PDB file of C-alpha atoms in Angstrom:
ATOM      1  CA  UNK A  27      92.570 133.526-156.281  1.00 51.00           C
ATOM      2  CA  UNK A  28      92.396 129.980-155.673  1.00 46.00           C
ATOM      3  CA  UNK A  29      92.977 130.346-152.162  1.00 50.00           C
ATOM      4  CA  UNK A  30      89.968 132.804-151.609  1.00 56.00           C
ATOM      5  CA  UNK A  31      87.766 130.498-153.048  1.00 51.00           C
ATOM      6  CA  UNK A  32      89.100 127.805-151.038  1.00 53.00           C
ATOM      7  CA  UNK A  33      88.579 129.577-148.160  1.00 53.00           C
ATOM      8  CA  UNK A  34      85.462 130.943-148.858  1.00 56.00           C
ATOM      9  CA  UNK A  35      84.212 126.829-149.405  1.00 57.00           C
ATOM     10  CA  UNK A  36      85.545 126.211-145.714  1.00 58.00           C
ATOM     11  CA  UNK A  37      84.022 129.189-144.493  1.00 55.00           C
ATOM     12  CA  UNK A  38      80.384 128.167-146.052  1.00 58.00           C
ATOM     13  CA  UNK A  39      80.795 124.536-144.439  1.00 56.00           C
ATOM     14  CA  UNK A  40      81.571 125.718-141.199  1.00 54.00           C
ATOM     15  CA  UNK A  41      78.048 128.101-141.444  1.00 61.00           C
ATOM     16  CA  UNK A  42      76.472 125.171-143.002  1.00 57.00           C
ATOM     17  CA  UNK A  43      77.472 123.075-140.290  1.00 56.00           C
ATOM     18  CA  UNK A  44      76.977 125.171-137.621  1.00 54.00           C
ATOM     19  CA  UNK A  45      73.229 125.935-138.930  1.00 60.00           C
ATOM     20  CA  UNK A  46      72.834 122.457-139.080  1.00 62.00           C
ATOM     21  CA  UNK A  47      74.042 121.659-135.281  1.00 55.00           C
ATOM     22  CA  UNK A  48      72.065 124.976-134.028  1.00 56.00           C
ATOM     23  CA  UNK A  49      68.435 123.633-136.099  1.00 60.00           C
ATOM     24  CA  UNK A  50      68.755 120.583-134.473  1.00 59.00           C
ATOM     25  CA  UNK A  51      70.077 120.732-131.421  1.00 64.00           C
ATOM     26  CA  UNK A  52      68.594 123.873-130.858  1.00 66.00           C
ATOM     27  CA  UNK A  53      65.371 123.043-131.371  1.00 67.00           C
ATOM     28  CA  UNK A  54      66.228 120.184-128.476  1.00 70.00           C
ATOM     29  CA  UNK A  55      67.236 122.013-125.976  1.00 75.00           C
ATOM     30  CA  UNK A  56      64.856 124.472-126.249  1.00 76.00           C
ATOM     31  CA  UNK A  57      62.282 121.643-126.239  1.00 75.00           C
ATOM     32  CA  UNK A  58      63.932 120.471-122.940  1.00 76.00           C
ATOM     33  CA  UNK A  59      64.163 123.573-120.949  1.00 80.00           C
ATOM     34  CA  UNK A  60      60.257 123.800-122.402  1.00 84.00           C
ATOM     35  CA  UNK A  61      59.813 120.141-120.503  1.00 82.00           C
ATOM     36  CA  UNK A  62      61.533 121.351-117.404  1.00 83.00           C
ATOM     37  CA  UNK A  63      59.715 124.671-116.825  1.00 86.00           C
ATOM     38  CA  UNK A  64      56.573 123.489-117.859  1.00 87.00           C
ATOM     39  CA  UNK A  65      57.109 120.718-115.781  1.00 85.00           C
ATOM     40  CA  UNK A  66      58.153 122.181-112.970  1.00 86.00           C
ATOM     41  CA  UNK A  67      55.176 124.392-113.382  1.00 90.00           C
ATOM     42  CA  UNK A  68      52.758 121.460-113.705  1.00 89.00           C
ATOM     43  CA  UNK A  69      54.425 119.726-110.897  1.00 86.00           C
ATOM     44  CA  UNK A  70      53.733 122.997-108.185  1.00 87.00           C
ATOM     45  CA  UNK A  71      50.182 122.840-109.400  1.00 88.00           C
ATOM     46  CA  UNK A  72      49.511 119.248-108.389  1.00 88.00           C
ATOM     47  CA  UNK A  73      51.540 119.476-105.265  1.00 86.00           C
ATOM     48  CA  UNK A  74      49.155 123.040-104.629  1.00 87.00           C
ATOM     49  CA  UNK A  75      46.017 120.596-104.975  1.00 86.00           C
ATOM     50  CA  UNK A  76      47.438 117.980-102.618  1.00 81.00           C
ATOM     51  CA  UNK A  77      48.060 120.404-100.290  1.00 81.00           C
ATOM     52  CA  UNK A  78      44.803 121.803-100.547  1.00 81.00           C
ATOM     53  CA  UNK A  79      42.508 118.716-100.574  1.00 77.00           C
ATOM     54  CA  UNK A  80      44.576 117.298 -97.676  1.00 70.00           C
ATOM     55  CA  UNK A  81      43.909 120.562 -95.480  1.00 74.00           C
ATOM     56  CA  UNK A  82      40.496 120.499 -96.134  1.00 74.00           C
ATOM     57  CA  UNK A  83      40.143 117.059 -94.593  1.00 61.00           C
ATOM     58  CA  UNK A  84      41.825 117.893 -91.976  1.00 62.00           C
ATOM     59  CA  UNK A  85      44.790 115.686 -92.299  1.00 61.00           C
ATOM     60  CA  UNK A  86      47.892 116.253 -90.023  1.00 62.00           C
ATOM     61  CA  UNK A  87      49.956 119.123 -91.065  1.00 71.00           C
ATOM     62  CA  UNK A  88      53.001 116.862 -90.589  1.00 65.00           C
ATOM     63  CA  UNK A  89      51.497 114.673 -93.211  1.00 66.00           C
ATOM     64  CA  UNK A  90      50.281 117.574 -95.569  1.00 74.00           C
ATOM     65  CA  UNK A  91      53.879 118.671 -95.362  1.00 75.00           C
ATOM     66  CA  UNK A  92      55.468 115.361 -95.610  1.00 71.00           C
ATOM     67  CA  UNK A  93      53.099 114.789 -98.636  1.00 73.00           C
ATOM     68  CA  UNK A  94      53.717 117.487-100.796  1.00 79.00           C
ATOM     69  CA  UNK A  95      57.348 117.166-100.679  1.00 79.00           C
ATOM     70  CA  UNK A  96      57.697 113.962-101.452  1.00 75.00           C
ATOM     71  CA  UNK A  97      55.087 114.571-104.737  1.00 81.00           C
ATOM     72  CA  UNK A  98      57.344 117.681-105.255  1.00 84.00           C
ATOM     73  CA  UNK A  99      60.715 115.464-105.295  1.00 81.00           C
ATOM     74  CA  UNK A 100      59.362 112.914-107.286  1.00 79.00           C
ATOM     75  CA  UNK A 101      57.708 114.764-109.822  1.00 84.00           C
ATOM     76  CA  UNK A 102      61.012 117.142-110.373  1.00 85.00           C
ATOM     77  CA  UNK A 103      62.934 113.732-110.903  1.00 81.00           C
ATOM     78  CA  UNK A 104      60.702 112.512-113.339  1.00 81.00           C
ATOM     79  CA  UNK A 105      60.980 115.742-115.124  1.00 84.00           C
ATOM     80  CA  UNK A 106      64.394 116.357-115.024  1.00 82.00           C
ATOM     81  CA  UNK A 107      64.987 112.480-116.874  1.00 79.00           C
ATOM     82  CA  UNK A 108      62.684 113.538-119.495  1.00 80.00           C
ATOM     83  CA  UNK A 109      64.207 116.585-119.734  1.00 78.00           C
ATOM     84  CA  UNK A 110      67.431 114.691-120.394  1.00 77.00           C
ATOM     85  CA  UNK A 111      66.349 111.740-122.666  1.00 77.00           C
ATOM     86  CA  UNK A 112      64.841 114.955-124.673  1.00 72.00           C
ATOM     87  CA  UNK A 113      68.332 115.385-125.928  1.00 70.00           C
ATOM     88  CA  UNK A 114      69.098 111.950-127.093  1.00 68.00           C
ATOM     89  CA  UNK A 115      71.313 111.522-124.202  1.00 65.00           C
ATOM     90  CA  UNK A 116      70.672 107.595-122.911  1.00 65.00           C
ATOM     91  CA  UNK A 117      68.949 108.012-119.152  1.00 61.00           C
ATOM     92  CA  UNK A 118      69.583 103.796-118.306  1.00 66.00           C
ATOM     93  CA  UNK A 119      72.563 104.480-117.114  1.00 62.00           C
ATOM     94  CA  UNK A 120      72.080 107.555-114.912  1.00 61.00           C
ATOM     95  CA  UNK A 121      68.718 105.473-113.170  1.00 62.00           C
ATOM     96  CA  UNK A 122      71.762 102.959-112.735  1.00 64.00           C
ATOM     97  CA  UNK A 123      73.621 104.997-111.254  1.00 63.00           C
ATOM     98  CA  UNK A 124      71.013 106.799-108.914  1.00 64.00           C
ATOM     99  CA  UNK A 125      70.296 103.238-108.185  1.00 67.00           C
ATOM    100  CA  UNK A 126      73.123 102.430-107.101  1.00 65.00           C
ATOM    101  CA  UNK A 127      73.952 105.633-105.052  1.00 61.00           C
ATOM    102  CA  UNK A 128      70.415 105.511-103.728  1.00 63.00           C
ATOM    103  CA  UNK A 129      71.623 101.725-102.020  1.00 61.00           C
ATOM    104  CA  UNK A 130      74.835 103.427-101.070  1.00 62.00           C
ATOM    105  CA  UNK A 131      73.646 106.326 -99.267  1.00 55.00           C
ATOM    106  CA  UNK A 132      70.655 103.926 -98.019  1.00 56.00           C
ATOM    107  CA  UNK A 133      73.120 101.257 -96.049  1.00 55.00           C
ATOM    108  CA  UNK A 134      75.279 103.708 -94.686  1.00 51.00           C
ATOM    109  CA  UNK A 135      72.356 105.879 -93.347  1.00 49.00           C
ATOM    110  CA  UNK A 136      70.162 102.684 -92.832  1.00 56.00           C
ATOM    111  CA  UNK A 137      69.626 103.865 -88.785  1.00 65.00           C
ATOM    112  CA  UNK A 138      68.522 107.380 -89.790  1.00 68.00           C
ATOM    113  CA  UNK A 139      66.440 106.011 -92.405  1.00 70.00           C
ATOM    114  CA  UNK A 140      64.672 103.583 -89.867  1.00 76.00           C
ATOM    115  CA  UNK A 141      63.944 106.713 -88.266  1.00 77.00           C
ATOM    116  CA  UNK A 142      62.115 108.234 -91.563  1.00 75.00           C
ATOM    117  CA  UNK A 143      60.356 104.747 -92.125  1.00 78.00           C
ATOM    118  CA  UNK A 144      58.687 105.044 -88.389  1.00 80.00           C
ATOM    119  CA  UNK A 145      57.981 108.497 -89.302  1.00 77.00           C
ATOM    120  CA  UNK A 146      55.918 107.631 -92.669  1.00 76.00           C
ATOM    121  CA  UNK A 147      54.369 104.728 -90.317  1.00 80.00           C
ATOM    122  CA  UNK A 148      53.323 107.263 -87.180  1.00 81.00           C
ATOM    123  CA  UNK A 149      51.939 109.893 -89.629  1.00 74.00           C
ATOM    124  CA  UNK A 150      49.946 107.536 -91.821  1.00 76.00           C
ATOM    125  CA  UNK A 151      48.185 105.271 -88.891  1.00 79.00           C
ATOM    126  CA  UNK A 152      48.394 108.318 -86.423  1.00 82.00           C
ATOM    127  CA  UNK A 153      48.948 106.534 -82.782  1.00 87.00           C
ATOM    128  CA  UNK A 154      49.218 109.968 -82.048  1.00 87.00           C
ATOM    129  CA  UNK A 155      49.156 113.527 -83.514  1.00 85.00           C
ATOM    130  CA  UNK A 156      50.757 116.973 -81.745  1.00 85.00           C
ATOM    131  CA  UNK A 157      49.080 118.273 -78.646  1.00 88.00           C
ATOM    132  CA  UNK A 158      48.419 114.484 -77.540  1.00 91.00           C
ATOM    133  CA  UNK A 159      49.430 113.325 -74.134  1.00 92.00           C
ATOM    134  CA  UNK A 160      51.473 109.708 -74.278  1.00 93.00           C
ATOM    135  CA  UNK A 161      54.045 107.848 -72.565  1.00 92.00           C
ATOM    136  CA  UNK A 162      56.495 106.019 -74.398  1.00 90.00           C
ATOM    137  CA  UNK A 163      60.069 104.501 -73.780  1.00 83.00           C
ATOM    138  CA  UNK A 164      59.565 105.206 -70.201  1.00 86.00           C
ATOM    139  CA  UNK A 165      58.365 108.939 -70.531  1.00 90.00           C
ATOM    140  CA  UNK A 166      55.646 110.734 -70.350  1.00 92.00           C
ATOM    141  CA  UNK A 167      54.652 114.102 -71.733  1.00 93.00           C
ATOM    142  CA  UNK A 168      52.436 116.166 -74.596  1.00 93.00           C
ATOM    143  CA  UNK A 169      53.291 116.167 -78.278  1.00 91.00           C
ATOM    144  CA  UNK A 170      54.669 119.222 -79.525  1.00 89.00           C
ATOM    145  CA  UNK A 171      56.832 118.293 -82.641  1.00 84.00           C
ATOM    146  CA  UNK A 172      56.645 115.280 -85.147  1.00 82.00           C
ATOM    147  CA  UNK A 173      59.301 115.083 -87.730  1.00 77.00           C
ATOM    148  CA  UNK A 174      61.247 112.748 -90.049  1.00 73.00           C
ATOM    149  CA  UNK A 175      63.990 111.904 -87.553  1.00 80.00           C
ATOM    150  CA  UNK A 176      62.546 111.938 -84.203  1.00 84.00           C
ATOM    151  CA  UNK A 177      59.358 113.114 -81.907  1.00 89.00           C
ATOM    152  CA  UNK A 178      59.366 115.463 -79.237  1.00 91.00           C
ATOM    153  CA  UNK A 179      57.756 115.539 -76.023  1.00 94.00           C
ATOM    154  CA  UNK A 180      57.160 118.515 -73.444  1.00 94.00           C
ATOM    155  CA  UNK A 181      56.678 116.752 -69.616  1.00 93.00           C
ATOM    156  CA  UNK A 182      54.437 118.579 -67.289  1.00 89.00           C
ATOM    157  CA  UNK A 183      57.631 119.975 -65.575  1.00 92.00           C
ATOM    158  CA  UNK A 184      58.597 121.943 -69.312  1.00 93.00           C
ATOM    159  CA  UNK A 185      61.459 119.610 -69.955  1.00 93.00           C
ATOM    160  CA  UNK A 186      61.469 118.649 -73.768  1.00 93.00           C
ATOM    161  CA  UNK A 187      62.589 115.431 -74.603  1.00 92.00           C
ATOM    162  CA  UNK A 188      63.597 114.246 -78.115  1.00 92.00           C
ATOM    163  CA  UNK A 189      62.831 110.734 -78.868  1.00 91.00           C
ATOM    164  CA  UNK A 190      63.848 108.973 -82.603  1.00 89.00           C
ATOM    165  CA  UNK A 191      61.109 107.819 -84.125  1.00 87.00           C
ATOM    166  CA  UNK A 192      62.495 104.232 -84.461  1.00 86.00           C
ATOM    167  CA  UNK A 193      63.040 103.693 -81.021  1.00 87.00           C
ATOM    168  CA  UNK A 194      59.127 105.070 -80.106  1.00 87.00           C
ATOM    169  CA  UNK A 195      57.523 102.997 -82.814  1.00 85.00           C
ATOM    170  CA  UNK A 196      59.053  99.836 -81.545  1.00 85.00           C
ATOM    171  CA  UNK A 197      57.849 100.395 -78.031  1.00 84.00           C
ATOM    172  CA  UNK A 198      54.182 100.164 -76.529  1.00 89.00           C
ATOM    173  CA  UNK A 199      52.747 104.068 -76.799  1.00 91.00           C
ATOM    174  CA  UNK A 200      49.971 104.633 -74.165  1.00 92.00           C
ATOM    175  CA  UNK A 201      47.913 107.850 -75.262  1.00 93.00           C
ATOM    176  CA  UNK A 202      46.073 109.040 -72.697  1.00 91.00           C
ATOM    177  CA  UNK A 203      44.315 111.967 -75.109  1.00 89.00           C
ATOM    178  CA  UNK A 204      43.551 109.246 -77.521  1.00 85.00           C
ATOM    179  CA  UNK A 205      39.452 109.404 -76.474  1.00 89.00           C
ATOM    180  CA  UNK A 206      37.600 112.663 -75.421  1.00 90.00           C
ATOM    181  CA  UNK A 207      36.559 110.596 -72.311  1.00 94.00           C
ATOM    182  CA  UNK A 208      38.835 109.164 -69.235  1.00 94.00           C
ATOM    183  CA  UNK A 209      38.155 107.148 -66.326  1.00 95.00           C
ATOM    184  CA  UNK A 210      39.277 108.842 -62.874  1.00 95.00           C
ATOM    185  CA  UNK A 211      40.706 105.850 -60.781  1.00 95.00           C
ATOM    186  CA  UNK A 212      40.622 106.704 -57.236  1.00 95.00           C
ATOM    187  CA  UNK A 213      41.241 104.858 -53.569  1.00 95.00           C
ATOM    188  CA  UNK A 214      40.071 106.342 -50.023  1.00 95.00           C
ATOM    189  CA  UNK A 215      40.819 104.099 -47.189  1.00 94.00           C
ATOM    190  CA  UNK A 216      38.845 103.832 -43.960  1.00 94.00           C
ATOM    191  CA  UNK A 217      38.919 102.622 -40.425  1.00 92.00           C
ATOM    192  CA  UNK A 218      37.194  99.314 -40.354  1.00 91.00           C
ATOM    193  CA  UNK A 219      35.316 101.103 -37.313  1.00 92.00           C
ATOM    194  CA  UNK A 220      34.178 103.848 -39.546  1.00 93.00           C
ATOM    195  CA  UNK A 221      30.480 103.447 -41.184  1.00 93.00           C
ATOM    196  CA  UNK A 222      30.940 102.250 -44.647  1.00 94.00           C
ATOM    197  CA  UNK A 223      27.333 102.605 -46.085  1.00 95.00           C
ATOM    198  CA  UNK A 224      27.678 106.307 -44.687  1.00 95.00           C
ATOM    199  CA  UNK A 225      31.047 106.873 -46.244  1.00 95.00           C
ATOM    200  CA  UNK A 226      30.132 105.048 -49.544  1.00 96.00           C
ATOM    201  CA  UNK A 227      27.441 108.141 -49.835  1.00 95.00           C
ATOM    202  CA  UNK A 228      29.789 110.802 -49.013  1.00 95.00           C
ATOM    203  CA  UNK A 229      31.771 109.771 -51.906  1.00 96.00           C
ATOM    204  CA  UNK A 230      29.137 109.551 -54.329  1.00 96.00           C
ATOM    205  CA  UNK A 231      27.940 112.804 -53.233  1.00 96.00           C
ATOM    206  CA  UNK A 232      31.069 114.541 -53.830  1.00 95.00           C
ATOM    207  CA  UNK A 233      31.112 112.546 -56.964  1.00 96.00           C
ATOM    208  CA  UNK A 234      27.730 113.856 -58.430  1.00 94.00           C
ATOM    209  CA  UNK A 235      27.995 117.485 -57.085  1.00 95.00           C
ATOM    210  CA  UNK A 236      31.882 118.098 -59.204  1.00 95.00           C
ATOM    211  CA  UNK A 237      30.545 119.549 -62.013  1.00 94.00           C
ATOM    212  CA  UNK A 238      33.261 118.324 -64.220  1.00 95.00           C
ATOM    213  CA  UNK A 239      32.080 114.323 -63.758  1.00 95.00           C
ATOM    214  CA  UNK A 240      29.953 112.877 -66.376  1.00 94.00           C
ATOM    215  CA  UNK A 241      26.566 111.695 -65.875  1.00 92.00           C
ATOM    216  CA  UNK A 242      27.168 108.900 -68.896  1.00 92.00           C
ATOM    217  CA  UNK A 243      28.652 106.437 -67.898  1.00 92.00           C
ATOM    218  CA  UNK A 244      27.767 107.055 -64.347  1.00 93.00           C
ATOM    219  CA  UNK A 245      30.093 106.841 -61.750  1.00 95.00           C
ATOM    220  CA  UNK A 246      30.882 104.012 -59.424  1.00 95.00           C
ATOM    221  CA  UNK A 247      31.674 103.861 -55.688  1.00 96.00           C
ATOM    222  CA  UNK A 248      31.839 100.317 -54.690  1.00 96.00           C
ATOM    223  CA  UNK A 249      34.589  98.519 -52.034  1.00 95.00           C
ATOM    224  CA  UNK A 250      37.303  97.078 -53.740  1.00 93.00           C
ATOM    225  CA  UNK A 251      39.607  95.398 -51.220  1.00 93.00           C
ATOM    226  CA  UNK A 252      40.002  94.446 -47.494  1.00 92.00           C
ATOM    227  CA  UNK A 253      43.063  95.497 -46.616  1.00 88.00           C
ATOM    228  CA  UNK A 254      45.353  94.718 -43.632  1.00 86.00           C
ATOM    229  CA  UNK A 255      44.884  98.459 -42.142  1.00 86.00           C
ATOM    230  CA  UNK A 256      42.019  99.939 -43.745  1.00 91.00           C
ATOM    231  CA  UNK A 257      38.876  99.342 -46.104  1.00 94.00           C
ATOM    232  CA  UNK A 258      39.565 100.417 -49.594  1.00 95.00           C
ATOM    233  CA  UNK A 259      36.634 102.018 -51.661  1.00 96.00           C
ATOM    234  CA  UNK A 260      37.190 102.108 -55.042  1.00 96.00           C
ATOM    235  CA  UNK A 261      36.065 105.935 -57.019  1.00 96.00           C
ATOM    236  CA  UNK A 262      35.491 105.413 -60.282  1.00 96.00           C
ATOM    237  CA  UNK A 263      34.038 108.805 -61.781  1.00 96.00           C
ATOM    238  CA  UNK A 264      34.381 109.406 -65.850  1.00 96.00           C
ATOM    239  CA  UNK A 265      35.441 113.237 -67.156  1.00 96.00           C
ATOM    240  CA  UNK A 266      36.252 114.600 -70.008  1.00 95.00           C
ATOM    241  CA  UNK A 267      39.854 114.447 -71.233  1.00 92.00           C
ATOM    242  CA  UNK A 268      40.496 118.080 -70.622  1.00 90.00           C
ATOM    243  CA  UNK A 269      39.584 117.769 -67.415  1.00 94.00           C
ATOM    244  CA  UNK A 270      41.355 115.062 -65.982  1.00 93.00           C
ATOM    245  CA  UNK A 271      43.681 116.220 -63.690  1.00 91.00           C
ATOM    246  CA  UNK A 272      41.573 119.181 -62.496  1.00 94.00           C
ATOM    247  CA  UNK A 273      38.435 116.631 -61.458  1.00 95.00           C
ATOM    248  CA  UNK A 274      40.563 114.450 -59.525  1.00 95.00           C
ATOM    249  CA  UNK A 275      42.338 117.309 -57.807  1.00 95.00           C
ATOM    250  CA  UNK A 276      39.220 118.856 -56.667  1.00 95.00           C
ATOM    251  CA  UNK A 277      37.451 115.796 -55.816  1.00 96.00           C
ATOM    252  CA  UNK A 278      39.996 113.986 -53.940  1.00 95.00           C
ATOM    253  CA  UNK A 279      40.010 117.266 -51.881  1.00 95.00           C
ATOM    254  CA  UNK A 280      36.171 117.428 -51.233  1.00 95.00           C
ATOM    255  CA  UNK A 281      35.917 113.765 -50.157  1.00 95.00           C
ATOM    256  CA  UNK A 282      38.941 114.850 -47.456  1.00 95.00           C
ATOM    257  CA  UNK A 283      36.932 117.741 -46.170  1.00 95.00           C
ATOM    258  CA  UNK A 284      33.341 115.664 -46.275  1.00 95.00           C
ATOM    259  CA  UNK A 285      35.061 112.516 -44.719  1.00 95.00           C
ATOM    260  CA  UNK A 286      36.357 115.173 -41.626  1.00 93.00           C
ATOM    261  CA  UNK A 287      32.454 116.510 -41.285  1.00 94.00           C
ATOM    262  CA  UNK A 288      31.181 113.423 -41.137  1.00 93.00           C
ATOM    263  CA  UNK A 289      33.532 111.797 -38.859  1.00 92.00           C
ATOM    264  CA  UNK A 290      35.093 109.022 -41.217  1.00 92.00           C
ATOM    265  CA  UNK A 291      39.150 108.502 -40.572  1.00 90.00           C
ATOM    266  CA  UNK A 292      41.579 107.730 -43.133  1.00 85.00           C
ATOM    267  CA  UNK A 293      43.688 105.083 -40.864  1.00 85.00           C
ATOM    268  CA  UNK A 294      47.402 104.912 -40.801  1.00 77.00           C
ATOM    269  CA  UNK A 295      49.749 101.463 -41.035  1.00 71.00           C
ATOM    270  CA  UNK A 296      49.203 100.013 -37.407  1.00 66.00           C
ATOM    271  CA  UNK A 297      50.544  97.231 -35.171  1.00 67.00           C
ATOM    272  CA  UNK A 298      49.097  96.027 -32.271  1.00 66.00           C
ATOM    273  CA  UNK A 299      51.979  94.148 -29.623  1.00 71.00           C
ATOM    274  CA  UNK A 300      50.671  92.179 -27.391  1.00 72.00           C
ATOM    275  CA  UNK A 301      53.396  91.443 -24.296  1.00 76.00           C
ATOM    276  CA  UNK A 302      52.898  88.087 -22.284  1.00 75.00           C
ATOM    277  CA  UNK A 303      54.936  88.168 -18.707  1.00 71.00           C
ATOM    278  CA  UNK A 304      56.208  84.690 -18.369  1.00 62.00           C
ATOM    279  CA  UNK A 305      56.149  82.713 -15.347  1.00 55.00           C
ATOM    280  CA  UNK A 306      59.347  82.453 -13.299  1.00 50.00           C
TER     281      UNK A 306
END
């Protein structure tokens, strides 16, 4: 009989001890997974409005992107710690430790992350954004991918070309779709015989009748060197960006044909030898 009883005690702790463990600890861990879905929840909500208020001002996409995952990351970390210290579980030591793994990982992947630091710095000042034309590191092509790790270009030929980021941002960058205006630079050379005044208006002419040059600024034809074979006159006709290649194509083509009605030679690299016969 006493045995029963005794057993019946043990039996009644145990429940009373496991009630006791499953109120309180219960009611924490339910509070935490509340913390980490709600969280979660909140945290896709504010990333949503980033996103959105960054698209409407017409930010980069690679920045949108870039962005909202970081806000994403950071807020799930935040979330997951309070989630944690909800328990009565001590978070100093795991920020420690994240610390610590965070250097870790960050010196033995400290050329990759150079690569992620350019990134942040090319999307945030924007030296360039996809579908620009630049030349960098001795290249030249358009834009047609920016991520964390490297850029790629296309070249005019279709060759792609993968550059890391930390190796373009170091580097000058020329972007020659940075404006929506460019300057056409162009030489024709002439026979010093040739009339100049008459082949200064040819050029202009072909210059104002191209309907891709812009009247502002206006275009300049002046002579911009004396040259050991041949007068140089200096084209200097402003297009839109678009059109760049097209305008100087097709003008450099009319002033050929005009310069052959008209008369006016392009001269080639000449020497004149003069022989002396000696006296005997």
């Amino acid at each position: 009989m006493l045995k029963i009883e005794h057993y019946e005690d043990k039996v009644q702790h145990y429940s009373d001890l496991a009630m006791t463990y499953a109120t309180e600890y219960g009611l924490k861990i339910l509070g935490s997974l509340l913390i980490f879905f709600i969280g979660r929840w909140i945290a896709g909500k504010i990333v949503f409005l980033i996103k959105k208020g960054l698209n409407k001002a017409k930010v980069d996409p690679t920045l949108v992107s870039f962005a909202a995952n970081a806000t994403y990351v950071g807020l799930i970390v935040v979330i997951v710690i309070a989630a944690i210290s909800n328990l009565g579980v001590e978070t100093t030591s795991f920020v420690a430790v994240f610390g610590a793994a965070g250097l870790a990982v960050g010196l033995a992947l400290k050329d990759t992350l150079s690569n992620v630091g350019a990134a942040v710095l090319i999307i945030f000042f924007r030296p360039f954004k996809v579908g620009d034309f630049i030349e960098t590191s001795g290249v030249m092509g358009t834009v047609k991918t920016i991520n964390l790790f490297s850029t790629t270009l296309t070249t005019t030929d279709n060759r792609s070309i993968i550059i890391p980021n930390g190796t373009l941002i170091n580097g000058n960058i020329i972007n020659y779709t940075g404006n929506d205006k460019r300057r056409v630079d162009m030489v024709f050379d002439i026979d010093y015989k040739d009339d100049l005044r008459l082949a200064k208006e040819v050029i202009m002419e072909v210059l104002k009748a191209n309907p891709k040059v812009l009247a502002e600024p206006a275009p300049v034809v002046a002579v911009g060197a004396l040259a050991q074979n041949s007068v140089q006159i200096f084209a200097r006709p402003w297009v839109a960006v678009d059109d760049y290649w097209d305008g100087m194509f097709e003008m450099t083509e009319a002033v050929k044909l005009e310069f052959d009605k008209h008369g006016i030679s392009i001269p080639f690299p000449q020497m004149d030898l003069h022989v002396r016969k000696g006296e005997i």
